Coordinates of C-alpha atoms and ligand atoms in Angstrom, one line a residue:
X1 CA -3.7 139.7 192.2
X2 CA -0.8 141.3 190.3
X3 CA 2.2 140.2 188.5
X4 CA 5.5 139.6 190.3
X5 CA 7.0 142.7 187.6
X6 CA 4.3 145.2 188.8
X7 CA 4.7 144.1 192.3
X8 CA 8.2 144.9 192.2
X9 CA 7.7 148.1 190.2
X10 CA 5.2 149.5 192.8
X11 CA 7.7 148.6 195.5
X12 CA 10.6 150.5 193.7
X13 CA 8.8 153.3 193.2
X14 CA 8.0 153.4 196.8
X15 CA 11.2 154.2 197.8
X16 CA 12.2 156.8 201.0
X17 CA 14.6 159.3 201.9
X18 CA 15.4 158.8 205.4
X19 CA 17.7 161.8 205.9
X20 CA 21.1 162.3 207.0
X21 CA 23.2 162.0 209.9
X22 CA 26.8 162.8 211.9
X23 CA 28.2 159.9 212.9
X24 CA 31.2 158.5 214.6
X25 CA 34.1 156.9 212.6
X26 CA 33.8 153.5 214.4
X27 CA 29.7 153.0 213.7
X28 CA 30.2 154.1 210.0
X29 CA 31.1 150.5 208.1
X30 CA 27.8 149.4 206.4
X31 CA 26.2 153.5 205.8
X32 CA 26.4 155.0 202.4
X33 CA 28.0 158.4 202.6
X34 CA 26.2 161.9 202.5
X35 CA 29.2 164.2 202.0
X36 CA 32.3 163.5 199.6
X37 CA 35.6 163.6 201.3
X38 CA 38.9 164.9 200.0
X39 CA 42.3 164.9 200.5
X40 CA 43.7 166.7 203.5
X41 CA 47.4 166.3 202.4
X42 CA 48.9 164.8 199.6
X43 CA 48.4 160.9 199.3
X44 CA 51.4 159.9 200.5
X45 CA 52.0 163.2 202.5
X46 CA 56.1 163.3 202.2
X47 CA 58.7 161.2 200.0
X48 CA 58.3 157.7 201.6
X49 CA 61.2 154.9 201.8
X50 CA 58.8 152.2 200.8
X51 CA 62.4 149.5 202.2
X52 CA 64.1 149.0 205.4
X53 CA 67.7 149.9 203.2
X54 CA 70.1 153.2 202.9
X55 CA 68.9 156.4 200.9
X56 CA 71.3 157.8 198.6
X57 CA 71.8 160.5 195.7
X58 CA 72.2 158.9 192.5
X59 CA 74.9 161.4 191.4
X60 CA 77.5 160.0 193.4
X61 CA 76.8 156.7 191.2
X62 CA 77.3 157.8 188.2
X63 CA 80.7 159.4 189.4
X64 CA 81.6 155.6 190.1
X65 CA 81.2 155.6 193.7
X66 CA 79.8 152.3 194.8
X67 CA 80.6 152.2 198.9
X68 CA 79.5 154.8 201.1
X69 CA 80.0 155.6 205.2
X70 CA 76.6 156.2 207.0
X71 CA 75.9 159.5 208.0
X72 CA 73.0 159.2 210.3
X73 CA 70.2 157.5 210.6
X74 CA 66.3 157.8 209.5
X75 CA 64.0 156.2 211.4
X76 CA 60.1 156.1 210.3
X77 CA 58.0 158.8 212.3
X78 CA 61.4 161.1 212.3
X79 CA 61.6 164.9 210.8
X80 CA 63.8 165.0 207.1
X81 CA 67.0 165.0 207.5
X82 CA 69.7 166.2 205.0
X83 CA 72.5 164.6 203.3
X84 CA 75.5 166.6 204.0
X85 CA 77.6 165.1 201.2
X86 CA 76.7 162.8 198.1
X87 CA 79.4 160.6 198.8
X88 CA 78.1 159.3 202.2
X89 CA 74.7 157.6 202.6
X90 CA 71.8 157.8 205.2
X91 CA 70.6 154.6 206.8
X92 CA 66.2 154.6 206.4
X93 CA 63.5 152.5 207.5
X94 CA 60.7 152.2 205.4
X95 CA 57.4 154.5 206.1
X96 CA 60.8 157.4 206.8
X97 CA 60.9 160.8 204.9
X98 CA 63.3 160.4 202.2
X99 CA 66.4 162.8 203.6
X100 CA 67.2 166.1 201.3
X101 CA 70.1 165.4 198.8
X102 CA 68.7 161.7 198.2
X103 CA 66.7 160.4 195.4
X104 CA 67.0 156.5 195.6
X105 CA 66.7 154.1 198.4
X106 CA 68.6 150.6 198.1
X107 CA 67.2 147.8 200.5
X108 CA 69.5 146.3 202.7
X109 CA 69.3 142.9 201.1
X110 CA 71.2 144.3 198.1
X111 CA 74.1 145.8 200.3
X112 CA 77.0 144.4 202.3
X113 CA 77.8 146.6 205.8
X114 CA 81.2 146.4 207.3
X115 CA 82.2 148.8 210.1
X116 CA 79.8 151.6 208.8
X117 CA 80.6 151.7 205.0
X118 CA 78.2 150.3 202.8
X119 CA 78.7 148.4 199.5
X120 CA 76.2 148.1 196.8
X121 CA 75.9 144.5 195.8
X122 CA 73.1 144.9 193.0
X123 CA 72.6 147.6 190.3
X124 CA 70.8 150.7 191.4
X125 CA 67.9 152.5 189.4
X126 CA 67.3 156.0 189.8
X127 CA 64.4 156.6 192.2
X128 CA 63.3 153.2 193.5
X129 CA 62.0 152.2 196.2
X130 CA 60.5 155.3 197.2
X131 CA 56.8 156.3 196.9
X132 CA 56.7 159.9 195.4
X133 CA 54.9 162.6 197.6
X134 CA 50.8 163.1 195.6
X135 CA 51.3 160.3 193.6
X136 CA 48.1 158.2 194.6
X137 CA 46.2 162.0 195.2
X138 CA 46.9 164.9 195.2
X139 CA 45.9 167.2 198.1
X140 CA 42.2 168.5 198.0
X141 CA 40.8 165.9 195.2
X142 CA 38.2 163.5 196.4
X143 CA 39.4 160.3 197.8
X144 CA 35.4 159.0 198.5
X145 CA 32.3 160.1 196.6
X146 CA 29.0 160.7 198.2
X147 CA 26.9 157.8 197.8
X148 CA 29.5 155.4 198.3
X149 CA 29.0 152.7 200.5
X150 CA 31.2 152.6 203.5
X151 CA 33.2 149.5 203.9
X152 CA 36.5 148.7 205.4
X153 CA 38.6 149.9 202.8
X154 CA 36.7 153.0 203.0
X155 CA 36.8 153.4 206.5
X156 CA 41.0 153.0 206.2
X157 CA 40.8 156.3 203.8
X158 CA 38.0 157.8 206.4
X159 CA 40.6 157.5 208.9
X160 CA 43.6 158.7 207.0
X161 CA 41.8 161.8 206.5
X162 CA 40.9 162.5 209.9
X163 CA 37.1 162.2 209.5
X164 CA 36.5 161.6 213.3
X165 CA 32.9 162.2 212.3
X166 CA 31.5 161.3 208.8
X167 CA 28.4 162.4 207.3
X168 CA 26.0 159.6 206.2
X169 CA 22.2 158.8 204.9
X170 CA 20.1 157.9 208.0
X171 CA 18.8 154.3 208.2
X172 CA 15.3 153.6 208.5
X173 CA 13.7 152.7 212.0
X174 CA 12.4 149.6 211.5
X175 CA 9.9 147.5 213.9
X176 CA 9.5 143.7 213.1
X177 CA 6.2 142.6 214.1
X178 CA 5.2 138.4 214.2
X179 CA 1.8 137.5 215.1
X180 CA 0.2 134.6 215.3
X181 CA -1.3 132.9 218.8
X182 CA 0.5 129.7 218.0
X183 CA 3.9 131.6 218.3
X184 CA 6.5 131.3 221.8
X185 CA 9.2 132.4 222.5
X186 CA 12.7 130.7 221.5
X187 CA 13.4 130.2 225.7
X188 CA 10.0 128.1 226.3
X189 CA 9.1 124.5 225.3
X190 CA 6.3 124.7 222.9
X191 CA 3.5 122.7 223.6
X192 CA 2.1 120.3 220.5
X193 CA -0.4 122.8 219.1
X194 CA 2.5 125.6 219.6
X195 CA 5.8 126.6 217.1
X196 CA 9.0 129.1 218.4
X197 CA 8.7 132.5 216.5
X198 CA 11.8 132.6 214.1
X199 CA 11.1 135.0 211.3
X200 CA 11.9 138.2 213.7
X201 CA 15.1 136.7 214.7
X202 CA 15.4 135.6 210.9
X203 CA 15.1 139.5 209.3
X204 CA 16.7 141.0 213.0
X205 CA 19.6 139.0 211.9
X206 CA 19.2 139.9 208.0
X207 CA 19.1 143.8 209.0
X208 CA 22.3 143.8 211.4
X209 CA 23.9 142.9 208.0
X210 CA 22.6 146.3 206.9
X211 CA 23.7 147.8 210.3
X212 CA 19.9 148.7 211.2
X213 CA 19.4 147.7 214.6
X214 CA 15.3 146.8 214.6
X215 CA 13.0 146.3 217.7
X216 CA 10.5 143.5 217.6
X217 CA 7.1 142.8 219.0
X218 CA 5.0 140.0 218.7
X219 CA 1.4 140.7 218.6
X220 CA -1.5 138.0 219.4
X221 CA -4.2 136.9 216.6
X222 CA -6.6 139.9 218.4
X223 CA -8.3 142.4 215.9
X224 CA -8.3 145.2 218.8
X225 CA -4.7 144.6 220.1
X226 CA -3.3 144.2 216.6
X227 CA -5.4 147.6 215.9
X228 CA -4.0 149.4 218.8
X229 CA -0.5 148.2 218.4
X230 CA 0.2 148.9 214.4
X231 CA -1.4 152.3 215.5
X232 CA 1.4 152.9 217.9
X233 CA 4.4 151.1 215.6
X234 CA 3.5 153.5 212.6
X235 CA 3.6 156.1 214.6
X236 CA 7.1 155.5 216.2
X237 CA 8.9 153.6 212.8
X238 CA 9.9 154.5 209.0
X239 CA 9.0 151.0 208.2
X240 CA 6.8 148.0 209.5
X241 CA 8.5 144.2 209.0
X242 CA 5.3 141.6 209.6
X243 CA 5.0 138.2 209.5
X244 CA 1.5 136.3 209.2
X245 CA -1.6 137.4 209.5
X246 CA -2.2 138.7 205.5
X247 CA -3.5 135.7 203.9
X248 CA -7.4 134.6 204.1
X249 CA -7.6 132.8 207.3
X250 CA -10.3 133.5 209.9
X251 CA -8.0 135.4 212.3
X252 CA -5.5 136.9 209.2
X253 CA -6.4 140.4 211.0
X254 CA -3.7 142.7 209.6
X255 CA -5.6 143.3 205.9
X256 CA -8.8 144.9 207.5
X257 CA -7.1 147.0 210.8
X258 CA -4.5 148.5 208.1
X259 CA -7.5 150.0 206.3
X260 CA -9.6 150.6 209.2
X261 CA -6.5 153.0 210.2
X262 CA -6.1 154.5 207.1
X263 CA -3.3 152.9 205.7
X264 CA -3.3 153.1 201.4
X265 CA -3.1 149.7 200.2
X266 CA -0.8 149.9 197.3
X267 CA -1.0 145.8 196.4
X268 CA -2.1 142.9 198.7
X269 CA -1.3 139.2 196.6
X270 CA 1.6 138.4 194.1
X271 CA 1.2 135.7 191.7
X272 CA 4.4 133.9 193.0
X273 CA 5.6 131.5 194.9
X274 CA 6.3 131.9 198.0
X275 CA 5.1 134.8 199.2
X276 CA 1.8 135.0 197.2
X277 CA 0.0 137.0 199.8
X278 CA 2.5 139.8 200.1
X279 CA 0.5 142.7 201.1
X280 CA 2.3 146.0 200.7
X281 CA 1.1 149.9 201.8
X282 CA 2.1 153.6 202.9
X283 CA 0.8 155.3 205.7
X284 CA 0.5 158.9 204.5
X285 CA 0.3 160.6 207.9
X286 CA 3.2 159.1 209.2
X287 CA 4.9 158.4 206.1
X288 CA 5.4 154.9 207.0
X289 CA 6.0 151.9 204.3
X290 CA 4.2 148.5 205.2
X291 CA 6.0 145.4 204.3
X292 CA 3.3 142.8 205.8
X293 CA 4.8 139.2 204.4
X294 CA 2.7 136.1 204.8
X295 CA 3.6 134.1 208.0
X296 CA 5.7 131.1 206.0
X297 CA 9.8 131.2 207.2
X298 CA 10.8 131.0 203.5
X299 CA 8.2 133.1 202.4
X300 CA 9.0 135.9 204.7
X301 CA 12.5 135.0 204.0
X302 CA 12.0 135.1 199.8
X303 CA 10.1 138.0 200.2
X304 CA 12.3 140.3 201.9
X305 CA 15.4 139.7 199.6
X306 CA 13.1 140.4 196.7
X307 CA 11.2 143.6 197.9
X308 CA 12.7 144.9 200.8
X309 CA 16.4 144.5 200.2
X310 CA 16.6 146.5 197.1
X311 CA 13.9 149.2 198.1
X312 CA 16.5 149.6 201.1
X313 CA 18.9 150.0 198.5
X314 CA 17.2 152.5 196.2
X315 CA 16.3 154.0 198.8
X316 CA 19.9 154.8 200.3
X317 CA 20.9 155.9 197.1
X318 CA 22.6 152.4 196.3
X319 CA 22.4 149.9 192.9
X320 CA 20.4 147.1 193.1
X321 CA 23.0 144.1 192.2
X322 CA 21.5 142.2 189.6
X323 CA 23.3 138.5 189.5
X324 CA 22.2 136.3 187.0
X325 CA 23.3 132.6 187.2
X326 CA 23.1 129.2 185.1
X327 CA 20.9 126.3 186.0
X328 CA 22.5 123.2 185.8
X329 CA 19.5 121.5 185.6
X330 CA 16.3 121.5 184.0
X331 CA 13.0 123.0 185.4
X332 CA 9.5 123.2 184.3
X333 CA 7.6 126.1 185.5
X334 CA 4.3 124.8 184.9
X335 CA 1.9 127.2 187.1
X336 CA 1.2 130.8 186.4
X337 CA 3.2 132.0 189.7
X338 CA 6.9 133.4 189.6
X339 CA 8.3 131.0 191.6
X340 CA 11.4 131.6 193.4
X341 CA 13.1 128.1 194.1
X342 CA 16.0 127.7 196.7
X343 CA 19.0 127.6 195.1
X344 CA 23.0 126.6 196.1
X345 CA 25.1 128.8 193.8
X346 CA 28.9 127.7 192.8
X347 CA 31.2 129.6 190.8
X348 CA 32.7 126.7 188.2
X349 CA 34.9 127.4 185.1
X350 CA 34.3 131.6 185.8
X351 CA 30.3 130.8 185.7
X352 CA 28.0 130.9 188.2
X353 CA 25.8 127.4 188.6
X354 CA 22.7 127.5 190.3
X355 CA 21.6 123.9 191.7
X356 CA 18.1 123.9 192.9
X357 CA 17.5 123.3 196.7
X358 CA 13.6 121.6 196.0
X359 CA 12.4 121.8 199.8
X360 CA 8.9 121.0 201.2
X361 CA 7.2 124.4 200.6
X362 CA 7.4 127.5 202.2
X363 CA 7.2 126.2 205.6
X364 CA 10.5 124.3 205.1
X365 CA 12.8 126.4 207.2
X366 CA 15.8 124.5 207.1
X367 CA 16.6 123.7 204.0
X368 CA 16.8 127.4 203.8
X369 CA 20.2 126.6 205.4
X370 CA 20.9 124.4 202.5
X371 CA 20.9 127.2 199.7
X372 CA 22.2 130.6 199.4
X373 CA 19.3 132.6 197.6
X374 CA 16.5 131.9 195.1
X375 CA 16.1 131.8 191.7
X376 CA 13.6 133.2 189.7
X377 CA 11.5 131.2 187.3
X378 CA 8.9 132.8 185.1
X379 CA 5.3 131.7 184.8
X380 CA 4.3 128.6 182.4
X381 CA 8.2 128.3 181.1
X382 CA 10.6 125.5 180.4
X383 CA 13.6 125.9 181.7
X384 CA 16.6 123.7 179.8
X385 CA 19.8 123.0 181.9
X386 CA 22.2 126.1 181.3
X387 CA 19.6 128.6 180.7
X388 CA 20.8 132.2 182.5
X389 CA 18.2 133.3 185.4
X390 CA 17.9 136.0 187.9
X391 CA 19.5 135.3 191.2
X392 CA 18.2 136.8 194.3
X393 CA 21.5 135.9 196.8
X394 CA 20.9 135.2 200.8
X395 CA 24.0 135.2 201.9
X396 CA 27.8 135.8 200.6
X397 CA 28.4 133.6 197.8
X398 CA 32.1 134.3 196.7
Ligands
LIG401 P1 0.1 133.0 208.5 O1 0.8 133.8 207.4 O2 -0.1 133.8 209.8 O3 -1.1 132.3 208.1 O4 1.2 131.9 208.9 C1 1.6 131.0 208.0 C2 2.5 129.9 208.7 O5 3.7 130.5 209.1 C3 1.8 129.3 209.9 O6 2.1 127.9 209.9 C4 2.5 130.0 211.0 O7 2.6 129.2 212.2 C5 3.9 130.3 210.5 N1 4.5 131.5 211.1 C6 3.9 132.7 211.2 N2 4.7 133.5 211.8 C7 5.8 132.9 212.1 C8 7.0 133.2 212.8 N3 7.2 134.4 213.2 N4 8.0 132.3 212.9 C9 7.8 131.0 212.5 N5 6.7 130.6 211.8 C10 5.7 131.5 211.7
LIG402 MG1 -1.1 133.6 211.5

């Protein structure tokens, strides 16, 4: 059995390039960009009335003139006009290109309008209220770097740009496999002896936050089936999702059939809890990485924000966000496991507090719902309230 560190280092450095890929503006929030993207015209494009108002050359200011008869007027989405004459004015709305012969754009709740001549009811600065053509960028600098994750913001620049098509990193194809002969599905009544499967709907739900779309399978506590179908799901996926079947019961099949197909082993058992018999591999010939979690909802749960989340994220490129948070109360690690406990994180006074969520085990599924990640909490350690700790989160926090 190996150390929650190792484990974690092996995983890390197990990480996979899955490729790149063309895809479509509108399925592009969630992927990390493969390509940077640059300007295609100035940021703004033209000289843009930023208020609904009258455009007007400064000049004829400082020469005392302070009403002026409209000349025409500029609507948003209309060609530049031109101020004939620096003595008249040019009504504009804002997103408008700011007419030649004007430099300064007054809004109309600072004027007065009678019959077509406008008064200025305020002082006037040179140049306001208009948003200077390249001033955010310039045209042909790189408004989104490659590696960047795309989120709305993002995909608001995409589209300025005109990236109909972006270039990204591929996602993995991902199967998530439960087994287990005491598992139904979520549509039947489950008999006494019998449980509904949740941990596939649990990390189907967790990947759709990653945009990966998995399949799922469910395969029965059969050393031959569960043979013949891993054979066929490393062949077809970049990575395997399983639930159960990798601790040391009698039918706890998956160990065994992943060697017996050749499967490389690279750790099977974590001194933590939950999750201690984490078993973890690469299947060479079809470069395929294993993550086999043990059958318990909040172990498979723990397990795949601790390993799986941030491989996926080293592996696309991204950081793996670190959040460290204060206990507000005090724990005593007395066991030589890592132990990730359930936590409810609140931000108070600019500080993150971390109050522990103490459950009934790993197969306490719903007090899952109670927290919003784990903590962890090293082996044989005392733990004071306020003491800063690692923060794996489950959900947003903030
Ligand atoms: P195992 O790791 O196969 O020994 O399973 C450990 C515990 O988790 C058992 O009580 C199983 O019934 C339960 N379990 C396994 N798979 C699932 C699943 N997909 N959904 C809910 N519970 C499960
Ligand atoms: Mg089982």
């Amino acid at each position: 059995m190996i150390t929650y560190d190792k484990a974690k280092e092996l995983v890390l450095a197990n990480i996979q390039d899955f490729g790149i890929q063309k895809i479509s503006l509108d399925k592009a929030i969630g992927h990390v960009l493969a390509e940077d993207v640059f300007a295609d015209r100035d940021f703004p494009p033209f000289n843009r009335a930023t208020k609904d108002g009258v455009a007007i050359n400064y000049a004829a200011l400082e020469k005392g003139i302070q009403s002026f008869p409209i000349q025409a007027i500029a609507a948003a989405g209309s060609p530049q006009k031109e101020l004939k004459s620096s003595d008249k004015c040019i009504e504009i709305m804002t997103g408008a290109v700011v007419p030649t012969n004007t430099d300064t754009v007054v809004m109309y709740e600072h004027l007065e309008i009678e019959e077509d001549l406008v008064k200025l009811l305020k002082p006037v600065k040179k140049g306001q209220n208009i948003h200077i053509q390249g001033s955010d960028e310039a045209k042909g600098t790189i408004v989104l770097n490659k590696g960047t994750k795309i989120e709305a913001a993002e995909i608001g620049v995409l589209a300025s740009v005109g990236k109909i098509e972006v270039l990204v990193k591929k996602m993995p194809k991902i199967v998530l496999v439960s087994t287990g002969d005491e598992l139904v599905d979520v549509s039947e009544t489950p008999r006494l002896h019998q449980i509904r499967k949740s941990n596939s709907h649990t990390l189907k739900a967790a990947l759709l936050n990653e945009t990966i779309v998995a399949n799922a399978i469910h395969i029965a506590d059969d050393k031959e089936t569960t043979k013949s179908e891993i054979l066929e799901a490393l062949k077809q996926n970049d990575v395997l999702l399983l639930s159960g079947g990798v601790s040391k019961g009698k039918y706890d099949y998956l160990p065994k059939v992943f060697e017996e197909l050749g499967v490389k082993k690279i750790f099977h058992r974590v001194k933590q809890r939950p999750g201690k018999p984490f078993w973890f591999g690469k299947h060479k010939e079809t470069n395929t990485t294993i993550f086999a979690f043990p059958g318990n909802p909040a172990s498979t749960f723990a397990n795949y924000h601790i390993y799986f989340k941030p491989w996926l994220n080293l592996s696309l490129g991204l950081p793996e966000s670190e959040i460290t948070v204060i206990l507000n109360e005090r724990f005593e690690n007395n066991t030589d496991l890592t132990r990730f406990i359930r936590a409810k994180v609140k931000m108070d006074s600019a500080k993150l507090i971390a109050s522990l969520v103490l459950g009934n085990g790993s197969g306490d599924l719903t007090s899952l719902t109670k927290a919003n990640g784990f903590v962890l909490l090293e082996p044989n350690k005392i733990y004071e309230a306020g003491a800063a700790v690692p923060f794996f989160s489950t959900r947003t926090i903030l």
